[in-house]
Amino acid sequence: MRNDNKTKSPKNDDTNAFTGTIQRVFNNISSAVSGIVNGFISNLRFSISLRISLIYIRLLLFSLIFIIFLYCIGFLVIMVPIIHREDQVLYSEIAMGISREEDIDNVVMPLRNVTKKEIVIFTQNNLIYTTVEDEKLYTVNRLHFDRTSRTLYYLNAINEDDIQITIIHSLNKYLSILSNIIKVILIIELLRIFSIIKKGRKINKKVLKPIMEMTEIAQRISVQNLSHRINVAGTKNELKDLAKTINDMMDRIETSYNNQKQFVSDASHELRTPIAVIQGYANLLNRWGKEDKEVLNESIIAIKNESNNMQELVEKLLYLARHDKKTLKLEKELFELKDLLNEMIRETKMIAKSHIIESEINCSPIIYGDKQSIKQGIRIFIDNALKYTEPGGKITIKCETENDGCLVSIIDTGIGISKKDLNKIFSRFYRADESRNNNKNGHGLGLSIAKLIVLAHNGKIKVKSKLGEGSVFTIYFDVENGTN
């Protein structure tokens, strides 16, 4: 015990520093835990199941910290007012004893022994009595942690009627109660975490089973077995939609791959014939062409024809390749379709003198498109009609209006197309049986190119045909307003 006249003025802050300190501590802990967990997860590659479990754990840890924080705040809200009321009573008794000029030691010591609280008394900012030896305990404000005794003190200064009494509380008892409550909460929450992780693993396996099946099927898919598909039975909601989307994608990939294989195979087959012919005539020239002029002339003509045939095939293949790669450019402009058709009719009459060429041009539409490409497309239909119409047959080229467009029709009296072939004539390298049986030259690419040209100009194609009677190919083009 000390009784001296040292002048000490404690800082009297009316704000609740203790509550603020606790709040800052928990905020720092929460931020630190969140940063550690996020960094740990981002730096490692985990399975989806483990990531979901870690998310569960993180949420539970945050909820645990929040619950503990609420318990601490609740504890403070309850205990601090009780402490202040007790201190107010203690202050009144000490102040009454001082006012009666009783011996301070006789007044303070019984109260100290009963309340287990240390007491420091100031009058007019002069220290007149203290029950503690450590000067920090009556000079600090609100909170003080003694490292030697590992005790946290709370200082409550009451200043009335020129008498200031600082009552010093050891918070270890309250912290012990709070610690026991937190331990109970921790045990309960850890049991919850363990239970959720255990149940979550089962749920995750069930939920992620379709994804694992997708992974296994995707690993088995190769060029040799593109037909594998994901079993959508048992899947629900988004996973079912994902499985269907992947199956649809595989259908498109398989179709595209098969088309590519067929294209390469057909192109190789078409190139094999002219190459074989050229090699045959080259061998013939090597053996007899040097002395026999008839063999020499025959070989030169054959090689020239087959070279032209190969050039035509390569140009068609390049056209299709540019279209497939989206590098085919059309130079569109406004032009009068009637002039183009009349030009093509004159050209056809010059080269097809063995056929009857007729025309019915009843309109003069102006269309917007690539003039040369449209000419190439219509020329393919005309050449096709000439090829499959016997000499003396009739080819009619018509142009007429329909609504806001025009119709260009190529009508022939040729061999016609069977019903089974009608839906396949625009496929690449496809040739109907009738054309093969009649030994008609061609690669089966013309109509597919013509279709691409028409579609590139937002046009439509309609085909009517009857085996043995002829065919009608009708092309629809949009026209500029008021030009029909």
PDB file of N, CA and C in Angstrom, residues 73-165:
ATOM      1  N   ILE A  73     -19.202  -9.901 -28.069  1.00  0.00           N
ATOM      2  CA  ILE A  73     -19.949  -8.648 -27.967  1.00  0.00           C
ATOM      3  C   ILE A  73     -21.066  -8.782 -26.952  1.00  0.00           C
ATOM      4  N   GLY A  74     -21.779  -9.918 -27.009  1.00  0.00           N
ATOM      5  CA  GLY A  74     -22.855 -10.144 -26.037  1.00  0.00           C
ATOM      6  C   GLY A  74     -22.331 -10.180 -24.613  1.00  0.00           C
ATOM      7  N   PHE A  75     -21.192 -10.818 -24.451  1.00  0.00           N
ATOM      8  CA  PHE A  75     -20.583 -10.890 -23.120  1.00  0.00           C
ATOM      9  C   PHE A  75     -20.238  -9.492 -22.605  1.00  0.00           C
ATOM     10  N   LEU A  76     -19.656  -8.673 -23.501  1.00  0.00           N
ATOM     11  CA  LEU A  76     -19.298  -7.316 -23.101  1.00  0.00           C
ATOM     12  C   LEU A  76     -20.540  -6.480 -22.791  1.00  0.00           C
ATOM     13  N   VAL A  77     -21.552  -6.619 -23.633  1.00  0.00           N
ATOM     14  CA  VAL A  77     -22.782  -5.841 -23.421  1.00  0.00           C
ATOM     15  C   VAL A  77     -23.408  -6.171 -22.076  1.00  0.00           C
ATOM     16  N   ILE A  78     -23.284  -7.418 -21.666  1.00  0.00           N
ATOM     17  CA  ILE A  78     -23.885  -7.820 -20.386  1.00  0.00           C
ATOM     18  C   ILE A  78     -22.993  -7.450 -19.214  1.00  0.00           C
ATOM     19  N   MET A  79     -21.677  -7.743 -19.317  1.00  0.00           N
ATOM     20  CA  MET A  79     -20.788  -7.623 -18.164  1.00  0.00           C
ATOM     21  C   MET A  79     -20.354  -6.190 -17.878  1.00  0.00           C
ATOM     22  N   VAL A  80     -20.091  -5.389 -18.926  1.00  0.00           N
ATOM     23  CA  VAL A  80     -19.585  -4.031 -18.690  1.00  0.00           C
ATOM     24  C   VAL A  80     -20.570  -3.183 -17.882  1.00  0.00           C
ATOM     25  N   PRO A  81     -21.868  -3.175 -18.191  1.00  0.00           N
ATOM     26  CA  PRO A  81     -22.797  -2.401 -17.340  1.00  0.00           C
ATOM     27  C   PRO A  81     -22.836  -2.887 -15.893  1.00  0.00           C
ATOM     28  N   ILE A  82     -22.728  -4.214 -15.699  1.00  0.00           N
ATOM     29  CA  ILE A  82     -22.708  -4.747 -14.319  1.00  0.00           C
ATOM     30  C   ILE A  82     -21.495  -4.232 -13.576  1.00  0.00           C
ATOM     31  N   ILE A  83     -20.319  -4.266 -14.241  1.00  0.00           N
ATOM     32  CA  ILE A  83     -19.083  -3.775 -13.612  1.00  0.00           C
ATOM     33  C   ILE A  83     -19.215  -2.302 -13.250  1.00  0.00           C
ATOM     34  N   HIS A  84     -19.794  -1.524 -14.180  1.00  0.00           N
ATOM     35  CA  HIS A  84     -19.925  -0.085 -13.926  1.00  0.00           C
ATOM     36  C   HIS A  84     -20.881   0.200 -12.760  1.00  0.00           C
ATOM     37  N   ARG A  85     -21.927  -0.565 -12.651  1.00  0.00           N
ATOM     38  CA  ARG A  85     -22.859  -0.351 -11.526  1.00  0.00           C
ATOM     39  C   ARG A  85     -22.183  -0.695 -10.204  1.00  0.00           C
ATOM     40  N   GLU A  86     -21.456  -1.787 -10.166  1.00  0.00           N
ATOM     41  CA  GLU A  86     -20.736  -2.159  -8.938  1.00  0.00           C
ATOM     42  C   GLU A  86     -19.700  -1.101  -8.572  1.00  0.00           C
ATOM     43  N   ASP A  87     -18.995  -0.582  -9.611  1.00  0.00           N
ATOM     44  CA  ASP A  87     -17.977   0.443  -9.355  1.00  0.00           C
ATOM     45  C   ASP A  87     -18.608   1.725  -8.827  1.00  0.00           C
ATOM     46  N   GLN A  88     -19.797   2.037  -9.327  1.00  0.00           N
ATOM     47  CA  GLN A  88     -20.480   3.250  -8.855  1.00  0.00           C
ATOM     48  C   GLN A  88     -20.829   3.136  -7.374  1.00  0.00           C
ATOM     49  N   VAL A  89     -21.244   1.966  -6.955  1.00  0.00           N
ATOM     50  CA  VAL A  89     -21.547   1.732  -5.519  1.00  0.00           C
ATOM     51  C   VAL A  89     -20.264   1.843  -4.708  1.00  0.00           C
ATOM     52  N   LEU A  90     -19.196   1.222  -5.223  1.00  0.00           N
ATOM     53  CA  LEU A  90     -17.909   1.276  -4.509  1.00  0.00           C
ATOM     54  C   LEU A  90     -17.415   2.711  -4.396  1.00  0.00           C
ATOM     55  N   TYR A  91     -17.570   3.483  -5.477  1.00  0.00           N
ATOM     56  CA  TYR A  91     -17.155   4.888  -5.448  1.00  0.00           C
ATOM     57  C   TYR A  91     -17.947   5.666  -4.388  1.00  0.00           C
ATOM     58  N   SER A  92     -19.220   5.416  -4.293  1.00  0.00           N
ATOM     59  CA  SER A  92     -20.059   6.147  -3.314  1.00  0.00           C
ATOM     60  C   SER A  92     -19.614   5.877  -1.888  1.00  0.00           C
ATOM     61  N   GLU A  93     -19.294   4.625  -1.575  1.00  0.00           N
ATOM     62  CA  GLU A  93     -18.868   4.287  -0.212  1.00  0.00           C
ATOM     63  C   GLU A  93     -17.521   4.927   0.135  1.00  0.00           C
ATOM     64  N   ILE A  94     -16.580   4.880  -0.870  1.00  0.00           N
ATOM     65  CA  ILE A  94     -15.267   5.484  -0.599  1.00  0.00           C
ATOM     66  C   ILE A  94     -15.394   7.000  -0.467  1.00  0.00           C
ATOM     67  N   ALA A  95     -16.171   7.620  -1.377  1.00  0.00           N
ATOM     68  CA  ALA A  95     -16.341   9.074  -1.309  1.00  0.00           C
ATOM     69  C   ALA A  95     -17.013   9.482   0.004  1.00  0.00           C
ATOM     70  N   MET A  96     -17.941   8.690   0.484  1.00  0.00           N
ATOM     71  CA  MET A  96     -18.615   9.003   1.758  1.00  0.00           C
ATOM     72  C   MET A  96     -17.625   8.935   2.920  1.00  0.00           C
ATOM     73  N   GLY A  97     -16.732   7.900   2.882  1.00  0.00           N
ATOM     74  CA  GLY A  97     -15.725   7.789   3.944  1.00  0.00           C
ATOM     75  C   GLY A  97     -14.760   8.942   3.919  1.00  0.00           C
ATOM     76  N   ILE A  98     -14.374   9.388   2.700  1.00  0.00           N
ATOM     77  CA  ILE A  98     -13.454  10.521   2.606  1.00  0.00           C
ATOM     78  C   ILE A  98     -14.120  11.793   3.104  1.00  0.00           C
ATOM     79  N   SER A  99     -15.395  11.959   2.783  1.00  0.00           N
ATOM     80  CA  SER A  99     -16.107  13.169   3.221  1.00  0.00           C
ATOM     81  C   SER A  99     -16.260  13.202   4.740  1.00  0.00           C
ATOM     82  N   ARG A 100     -16.304  12.022   5.393  1.00  0.00           N
ATOM     83  CA  ARG A 100     -16.394  11.982   6.860  1.00  0.00           C
ATOM     84  C   ARG A 100     -15.014  12.042   7.490  1.00  0.00           C
ATOM     85  N   GLU A 101     -13.994  12.182   6.629  1.00  0.00           N
ATOM     86  CA  GLU A 101     -12.598  12.303   7.066  1.00  0.00           C
ATOM     87  C   GLU A 101     -12.160  11.090   7.877  1.00  0.00           C
ATOM     88  N   GLU A 102     -12.643   9.942   7.452  1.00  0.00           N
ATOM     89  CA  GLU A 102     -12.202   8.696   8.077  1.00  0.00           C
ATOM     90  C   GLU A 102     -10.842   8.312   7.501  1.00  0.00           C
ATOM     91  N   ASP A 103     -10.187   7.389   8.184  1.00  0.00           N
ATOM     92  CA  ASP A 103      -8.903   6.906   7.693  1.00  0.00           C
ATOM     93  C   ASP A 103      -9.129   6.169   6.371  1.00  0.00           C
ATOM     94  N   ILE A 104      -8.433   6.618   5.316  1.00  0.00           N
ATOM     95  CA  ILE A 104      -8.671   6.053   3.977  1.00  0.00           C
ATOM     96  C   ILE A 104      -8.372   4.575   3.964  1.00  0.00           C
ATOM     97  N   ASP A 105      -7.312   4.186   4.679  1.00  0.00           N
ATOM     98  CA  ASP A 105      -6.930   2.784   4.683  1.00  0.00           C
ATOM     99  C   ASP A 105      -8.036   1.919   5.293  1.00  0.00           C
ATOM    100  N   ASN A 106      -8.683   2.438   6.358  1.00  0.00           N
ATOM    101  CA  ASN A 106      -9.762   1.687   7.004  1.00  0.00           C
ATOM    102  C   ASN A 106     -11.008   1.617   6.109  1.00  0.00           C
ATOM    103  N   VAL A 107     -11.137   2.604   5.241  1.00  0.00           N
ATOM    104  CA  VAL A 107     -12.301   2.601   4.338  1.00  0.00           C
ATOM    105  C   VAL A 107     -12.070   1.684   3.135  1.00  0.00           C
ATOM    106  N   VAL A 108     -10.848   1.797   2.553  1.00  0.00           N
ATOM    107  CA  VAL A 108     -10.590   1.123   1.269  1.00  0.00           C
ATOM    108  C   VAL A 108     -10.311  -0.364   1.446  1.00  0.00           C
ATOM    109  N   MET A 109      -9.513  -0.745   2.448  1.00  0.00           N
ATOM    110  CA  MET A 109      -9.053  -2.131   2.543  1.00  0.00           C
ATOM    111  C   MET A 109     -10.189  -3.136   2.707  1.00  0.00           C
ATOM    112  N   PRO A 110     -11.193  -2.881   3.561  1.00  0.00           N
ATOM    113  CA  PRO A 110     -12.300  -3.852   3.638  1.00  0.00           C
ATOM    114  C   PRO A 110     -13.025  -4.001   2.294  1.00  0.00           C
ATOM    115  N   LEU A 111     -13.190  -2.872   1.614  1.00  0.00           N
ATOM    116  CA  LEU A 111     -13.864  -2.953   0.306  1.00  0.00           C
ATOM    117  C   LEU A 111     -13.001  -3.713  -0.706  1.00  0.00           C
ATOM    118  N   ARG A 112     -11.707  -3.493  -0.647  1.00  0.00           N
ATOM    119  CA  ARG A 112     -10.796  -4.185  -1.569  1.00  0.00           C
ATOM    120  C   ARG A 112     -10.821  -5.681  -1.324  1.00  0.00           C
ATOM    121  N   ASN A 113     -10.822  -6.061  -0.038  1.00  0.00           N
ATOM    122  CA  ASN A 113     -10.821  -7.488   0.279  1.00  0.00           C
ATOM    123  C   ASN A 113     -12.115  -8.178  -0.148  1.00  0.00           C
ATOM    124  N   VAL A 114     -13.198  -7.433  -0.115  1.00  0.00           N
ATOM    125  CA  VAL A 114     -14.488  -8.025  -0.500  1.00  0.00           C
ATOM    126  C   VAL A 114     -14.624  -8.099  -2.021  1.00  0.00           C
ATOM    127  N   THR A 115     -14.274  -7.013  -2.707  1.00  0.00           N
ATOM    128  CA  THR A 115     -14.506  -6.945  -4.172  1.00  0.00           C
ATOM    129  C   THR A 115     -13.348  -7.491  -4.996  1.00  0.00           C
ATOM    130  N   LYS A 116     -12.176  -7.673  -4.378  1.00  0.00           N
ATOM    131  CA  LYS A 116     -10.979  -8.145  -5.088  1.00  0.00           C
ATOM    132  C   LYS A 116     -10.564  -7.175  -6.205  1.00  0.00           C
ATOM    133  N   LYS A 117     -10.796  -5.892  -5.951  1.00  0.00           N
ATOM    134  CA  LYS A 117     -10.461  -4.882  -6.940  1.00  0.00           C
ATOM    135  C   LYS A 117      -9.422  -3.939  -6.364  1.00  0.00           C
ATOM    136  N   GLU A 118      -8.508  -3.484  -7.227  1.00  0.00           N
ATOM    137  CA  GLU A 118      -7.514  -2.508  -6.817  1.00  0.00           C
ATOM    138  C   GLU A 118      -8.109  -1.111  -6.982  1.00  0.00           C
ATOM    139  N   ILE A 119      -7.689  -0.198  -6.076  1.00  0.00           N
ATOM    140  CA  ILE A 119      -8.310   1.127  -6.026  1.00  0.00           C
ATOM    141  C   ILE A 119      -7.210   2.188  -6.002  1.00  0.00           C
ATOM    142  N   VAL A 120      -7.382   3.242  -6.839  1.00  0.00           N
ATOM    143  CA  VAL A 120      -6.475   4.388  -6.878  1.00  0.00           C
ATOM    144  C   VAL A 120      -7.337   5.634  -6.708  1.00  0.00           C
ATOM    145  N   ILE A 121      -6.918   6.548  -5.747  1.00  0.00           N
ATOM    146  CA  ILE A 121      -7.736   7.717  -5.444  1.00  0.00           C
ATOM    147  C   ILE A 121      -6.920   8.975  -5.723  1.00  0.00           C
ATOM    148  N   PHE A 122      -7.592   9.914  -6.463  1.00  0.00           N
ATOM    149  CA  PHE A 122      -7.018  11.226  -6.755  1.00  0.00           C
ATOM    150  C   PHE A 122      -7.963  12.278  -6.190  1.00  0.00           C
ATOM    151  N   THR A 123      -7.348  13.347  -5.655  1.00  0.00           N
ATOM    152  CA  THR A 123      -8.130  14.542  -5.316  1.00  0.00           C
ATOM    153  C   THR A 123      -7.425  15.725  -5.952  1.00  0.00           C
ATOM    154  N   GLN A 124      -8.175  16.471  -6.739  1.00  0.00           N
ATOM    155  CA  GLN A 124      -7.631  17.620  -7.465  1.00  0.00           C
ATOM    156  C   GLN A 124      -6.359  17.244  -8.227  1.00  0.00           C
ATOM    157  N   ASN A 125      -6.457  16.096  -8.964  1.00  0.00           N
ATOM    158  CA  ASN A 125      -5.380  15.567  -9.800  1.00  0.00           C
ATOM    159  C   ASN A 125      -4.140  15.141  -9.028  1.00  0.00           C
ATOM    160  N   ASN A 126      -4.258  15.014  -7.701  1.00  0.00           N
ATOM    161  CA  ASN A 126      -3.139  14.552  -6.887  1.00  0.00           C
ATOM    162  C   ASN A 126      -3.438  13.154  -6.367  1.00  0.00           C
ATOM    163  N   LEU A 127      -2.464  12.267  -6.551  1.00  0.00           N
ATOM    164  CA  LEU A 127      -2.610  10.907  -6.061  1.00  0.00           C
ATOM    165  C   LEU A 127      -2.482  10.913  -4.537  1.00  0.00           C
ATOM    166  N   ILE A 128      -3.556  10.418  -3.874  1.00  0.00           N
ATOM    167  CA  ILE A 128      -3.513  10.396  -2.412  1.00  0.00           C
ATOM    168  C   ILE A 128      -3.519   8.989  -1.842  1.00  0.00           C
ATOM    169  N   TYR A 129      -3.926   7.996  -2.692  1.00  0.00           N
ATOM    170  CA  TYR A 129      -3.953   6.638  -2.156  1.00  0.00           C
ATOM    171  C   TYR A 129      -3.999   5.649  -3.328  1.00  0.00           C
ATOM    172  N   THR A 130      -3.276   4.523  -3.165  1.00  0.00           N
ATOM    173  CA  THR A 130      -3.315   3.451  -4.166  1.00  0.00           C
ATOM    174  C   THR A 130      -3.040   2.122  -3.485  1.00  0.00           C
ATOM    175  N   THR A 131      -3.653   1.085  -4.010  1.00  0.00           N
ATOM    176  CA  THR A 131      -3.428  -0.269  -3.497  1.00  0.00           C
ATOM    177  C   THR A 131      -2.519  -1.067  -4.417  1.00  0.00           C
ATOM    178  N   VAL A 132      -1.987  -0.415  -5.451  1.00  0.00           N
ATOM    179  CA  VAL A 132      -1.122  -1.124  -6.400  1.00  0.00           C
ATOM    180  C   VAL A 132       0.233  -0.456  -6.441  1.00  0.00           C
ATOM    181  N   GLU A 133       1.266  -1.256  -6.709  1.00  0.00           N
ATOM    182  CA  GLU A 133       2.623  -0.736  -6.788  1.00  0.00           C
ATOM    183  C   GLU A 133       2.983  -0.290  -8.215  1.00  0.00           C
ATOM    184  N   ASP A 134       2.371  -0.937  -9.204  1.00  0.00           N
ATOM    185  CA  ASP A 134       2.700  -0.650 -10.607  1.00  0.00           C
ATOM    186  C   ASP A 134       2.055   0.669 -11.024  1.00  0.00           C
ATOM    187  N   GLU A 135       2.896   1.671 -11.330  1.00  0.00           N
ATOM    188  CA  GLU A 135       2.382   2.986 -11.682  1.00  0.00           C
ATOM    189  C   GLU A 135       1.555   2.958 -12.980  1.00  0.00           C
ATOM    190  N   LYS A 136       1.860   1.996 -13.875  1.00  0.00           N
ATOM    191  CA  LYS A 136       1.130   1.942 -15.137  1.00  0.00           C
ATOM    192  C   LYS A 136      -0.353   1.689 -14.921  1.00  0.00           C
ATOM    193  N   LEU A 137      -0.686   1.026 -13.836  1.00  0.00           N
ATOM    194  CA  LEU A 137      -2.076   0.666 -13.598  1.00  0.00           C
ATOM    195  C   LEU A 137      -2.935   1.856 -13.205  1.00  0.00           C
ATOM    196  N   TYR A 138      -2.334   2.983 -12.883  1.00  0.00           N
ATOM    197  CA  TYR A 138      -3.170   4.154 -12.652  1.00  0.00           C
ATOM    198  C   TYR A 138      -2.794   5.331 -13.542  1.00  0.00           C
ATOM    199  N   THR A 139      -1.946   5.041 -14.552  1.00  0.00           N
ATOM    200  CA  THR A 139      -1.658   6.084 -15.544  1.00  0.00           C
ATOM    201  C   THR A 139      -2.180   5.726 -16.932  1.00  0.00           C
ATOM    202  N   VAL A 140      -2.427   4.444 -17.189  1.00  0.00           N
ATOM    203  CA  VAL A 140      -2.924   4.055 -18.506  1.00  0.00           C
ATOM    204  C   VAL A 140      -4.421   4.283 -18.583  1.00  0.00           C
ATOM    205  N   ASN A 141      -4.935   4.185 -19.768  1.00  0.00           N
ATOM    206  CA  ASN A 141      -6.357   4.451 -20.000  1.00  0.00           C
ATOM    207  C   ASN A 141      -7.063   3.156 -20.383  1.00  0.00           C
ATOM    208  N   ARG A 142      -8.037   2.793 -19.618  1.00  0.00           N
ATOM    209  CA  ARG A 142      -8.955   1.691 -19.906  1.00  0.00           C
ATOM    210  C   ARG A 142      -8.322   0.321 -19.791  1.00  0.00           C
ATOM    211  N   LEU A 143      -7.413  -0.042 -20.728  1.00  0.00           N
ATOM    212  CA  LEU A 143      -6.903  -1.407 -20.777  1.00  0.00           C
ATOM    213  C   LEU A 143      -5.394  -1.439 -20.570  1.00  0.00           C
ATOM    214  N   HIS A 144      -4.939  -2.495 -19.867  1.00  0.00           N
ATOM    215  CA  HIS A 144      -3.505  -2.694 -19.682  1.00  0.00           C
ATOM    216  C   HIS A 144      -3.251  -4.193 -19.500  1.00  0.00           C
ATOM    217  N   PHE A 145      -2.248  -4.690 -20.238  1.00  0.00           N
ATOM    218  CA  PHE A 145      -1.872  -6.093 -20.108  1.00  0.00           C
ATOM    219  C   PHE A 145      -0.527  -6.184 -19.425  1.00  0.00           C
ATOM    220  N   ASP A 146      -0.494  -6.881 -18.300  1.00  0.00           N
ATOM    221  CA  ASP A 146       0.738  -7.067 -17.530  1.00  0.00           C
ATOM    222  C   ASP A 146       1.414  -8.350 -18.022  1.00  0.00           C
ATOM    223  N   ARG A 147       2.565  -8.189 -18.689  1.00  0.00           N
ATOM    224  CA  ARG A 147       3.246  -9.343 -19.251  1.00  0.00           C
ATOM    225  C   ARG A 147       3.806 -10.260 -18.163  1.00  0.00           C
ATOM    226  N   THR A 148       4.157  -9.684 -17.019  1.00  0.00           N
ATOM    227  CA  THR A 148       4.756 -10.503 -15.963  1.00  0.00           C
ATOM    228  C   THR A 148       3.728 -11.478 -15.386  1.00  0.00           C
ATOM    229  N   SER A 149       2.598 -10.951 -14.991  1.00  0.00           N
ATOM    230  CA  SER A 149       1.556 -11.813 -14.414  1.00  0.00           C
ATOM    231  C   SER A 149       0.573 -12.339 -15.460  1.00  0.00           C
ATOM    232  N   ARG A 150       0.776 -11.902 -16.703  1.00  0.00           N
ATOM    233  CA  ARG A 150      -0.110 -12.300 -17.801  1.00  0.00           C
ATOM    234  C   ARG A 150      -1.567 -12.058 -17.434  1.00  0.00           C
ATOM    235  N   THR A 151      -1.799 -10.818 -17.022  1.00  0.00           N
ATOM    236  CA  THR A 151      -3.148 -10.431 -16.592  1.00  0.00           C
ATOM    237  C   THR A 151      -3.593  -9.215 -17.383  1.00  0.00           C
ATOM    238  N   LEU A 152      -4.846  -9.229 -17.834  1.00  0.00           N
ATOM    239  CA  LEU A 152      -5.436  -8.105 -18.546  1.00  0.00           C
ATOM    240  C   LEU A 152      -6.287  -7.316 -17.558  1.00  0.00           C
ATOM    241  N   TYR A 153      -5.978  -6.003 -17.426  1.00  0.00           N
ATOM    242  CA  TYR A 153      -6.684  -5.143 -16.471  1.00  0.00           C
ATOM    243  C   TYR A 153      -7.592  -4.180 -17.228  1.00  0.00           C
ATOM    244  N   TYR A 154      -8.709  -3.881 -16.588  1.00  0.00           N
ATOM    245  CA  TYR A 154      -9.639  -2.875 -17.104  1.00  0.00           C
ATOM    246  C   TYR A 154      -9.757  -1.785 -16.059  1.00  0.00           C
ATOM    247  N   LEU A 155      -9.464  -0.538 -16.458  1.00  0.00           N
ATOM    248  CA  LEU A 155      -9.468   0.589 -15.535  1.00  0.00           C
ATOM    249  C   LEU A 155     -10.717   1.423 -15.765  1.00  0.00           C
ATOM    250  N   ASN A 156     -11.497   1.599 -14.716  1.00  0.00           N
ATOM    251  CA  ASN A 156     -12.731   2.391 -14.784  1.00  0.00           C
ATOM    252  C   ASN A 156     -12.562   3.609 -13.876  1.00  0.00           C
ATOM    253  N   ALA A 157     -12.384   4.788 -14.484  1.00  0.00           N
ATOM    254  CA  ALA A 157     -12.162   6.024 -13.722  1.00  0.00           C
ATOM    255  C   ALA A 157     -13.490   6.748 -13.527  1.00  0.00           C
ATOM    256  N   ILE A 158     -13.840   7.026 -12.236  1.00  0.00           N
ATOM    257  CA  ILE A 158     -15.074   7.761 -11.905  1.00  0.00           C
ATOM    258  C   ILE A 158     -14.659   9.064 -11.245  1.00  0.00           C
ATOM    259  N   ASN A 159     -15.105  10.186 -11.824  1.00  0.00           N
ATOM    260  CA  ASN A 159     -14.672  11.499 -11.369  1.00  0.00           C
ATOM    261  C   ASN A 159     -15.903  12.334 -11.010  1.00  0.00           C
ATOM    262  N   GLU A 160     -16.096  12.564  -9.706  1.00  0.00           N
ATOM    263  CA  GLU A 160     -17.208  13.378  -9.221  1.00  0.00           C
ATOM    264  C   GLU A 160     -16.746  14.175  -7.997  1.00  0.00           C
ATOM    265  N   ASP A 161     -17.192  15.420  -7.921  1.00  0.00           N
ATOM    266  CA  ASP A 161     -16.926  16.259  -6.730  1.00  0.00           C
ATOM    267  C   ASP A 161     -15.441  16.332  -6.407  1.00  0.00           C
ATOM    268  N   ASP A 162     -14.613  16.565  -7.434  1.00  0.00           N
ATOM    269  CA  ASP A 162     -13.160  16.707  -7.282  1.00  0.00           C
ATOM    270  C   ASP A 162     -12.483  15.465  -6.725  1.00  0.00           C
ATOM    271  N   ILE A 163     -13.206  14.367  -6.690  1.00  0.00           N
ATOM    272  CA  ILE A 163     -12.602  13.105  -6.253  1.00  0.00           C
ATOM    273  C   ILE A 163     -12.660  12.135  -7.426  1.00  0.00           C
ATOM    274  N   GLN A 164     -11.487  11.660  -7.867  1.00  0.00           N
ATOM    275  CA  GLN A 164     -11.432  10.672  -8.954  1.00  0.00           C
ATOM    276  C   GLN A 164     -10.924   9.368  -8.388  1.00  0.00           C
ATOM    277  N   ILE A 165     -11.734   8.365  -8.568  1.00  0.00           N
ATOM    278  CA  ILE A 165     -11.364   7.023  -8.090  1.00  0.00           C
ATOM    279  C   ILE A 165     -11.276   6.113  -9.301  1.00  0.00           C
TER     280      ILE A 165
END
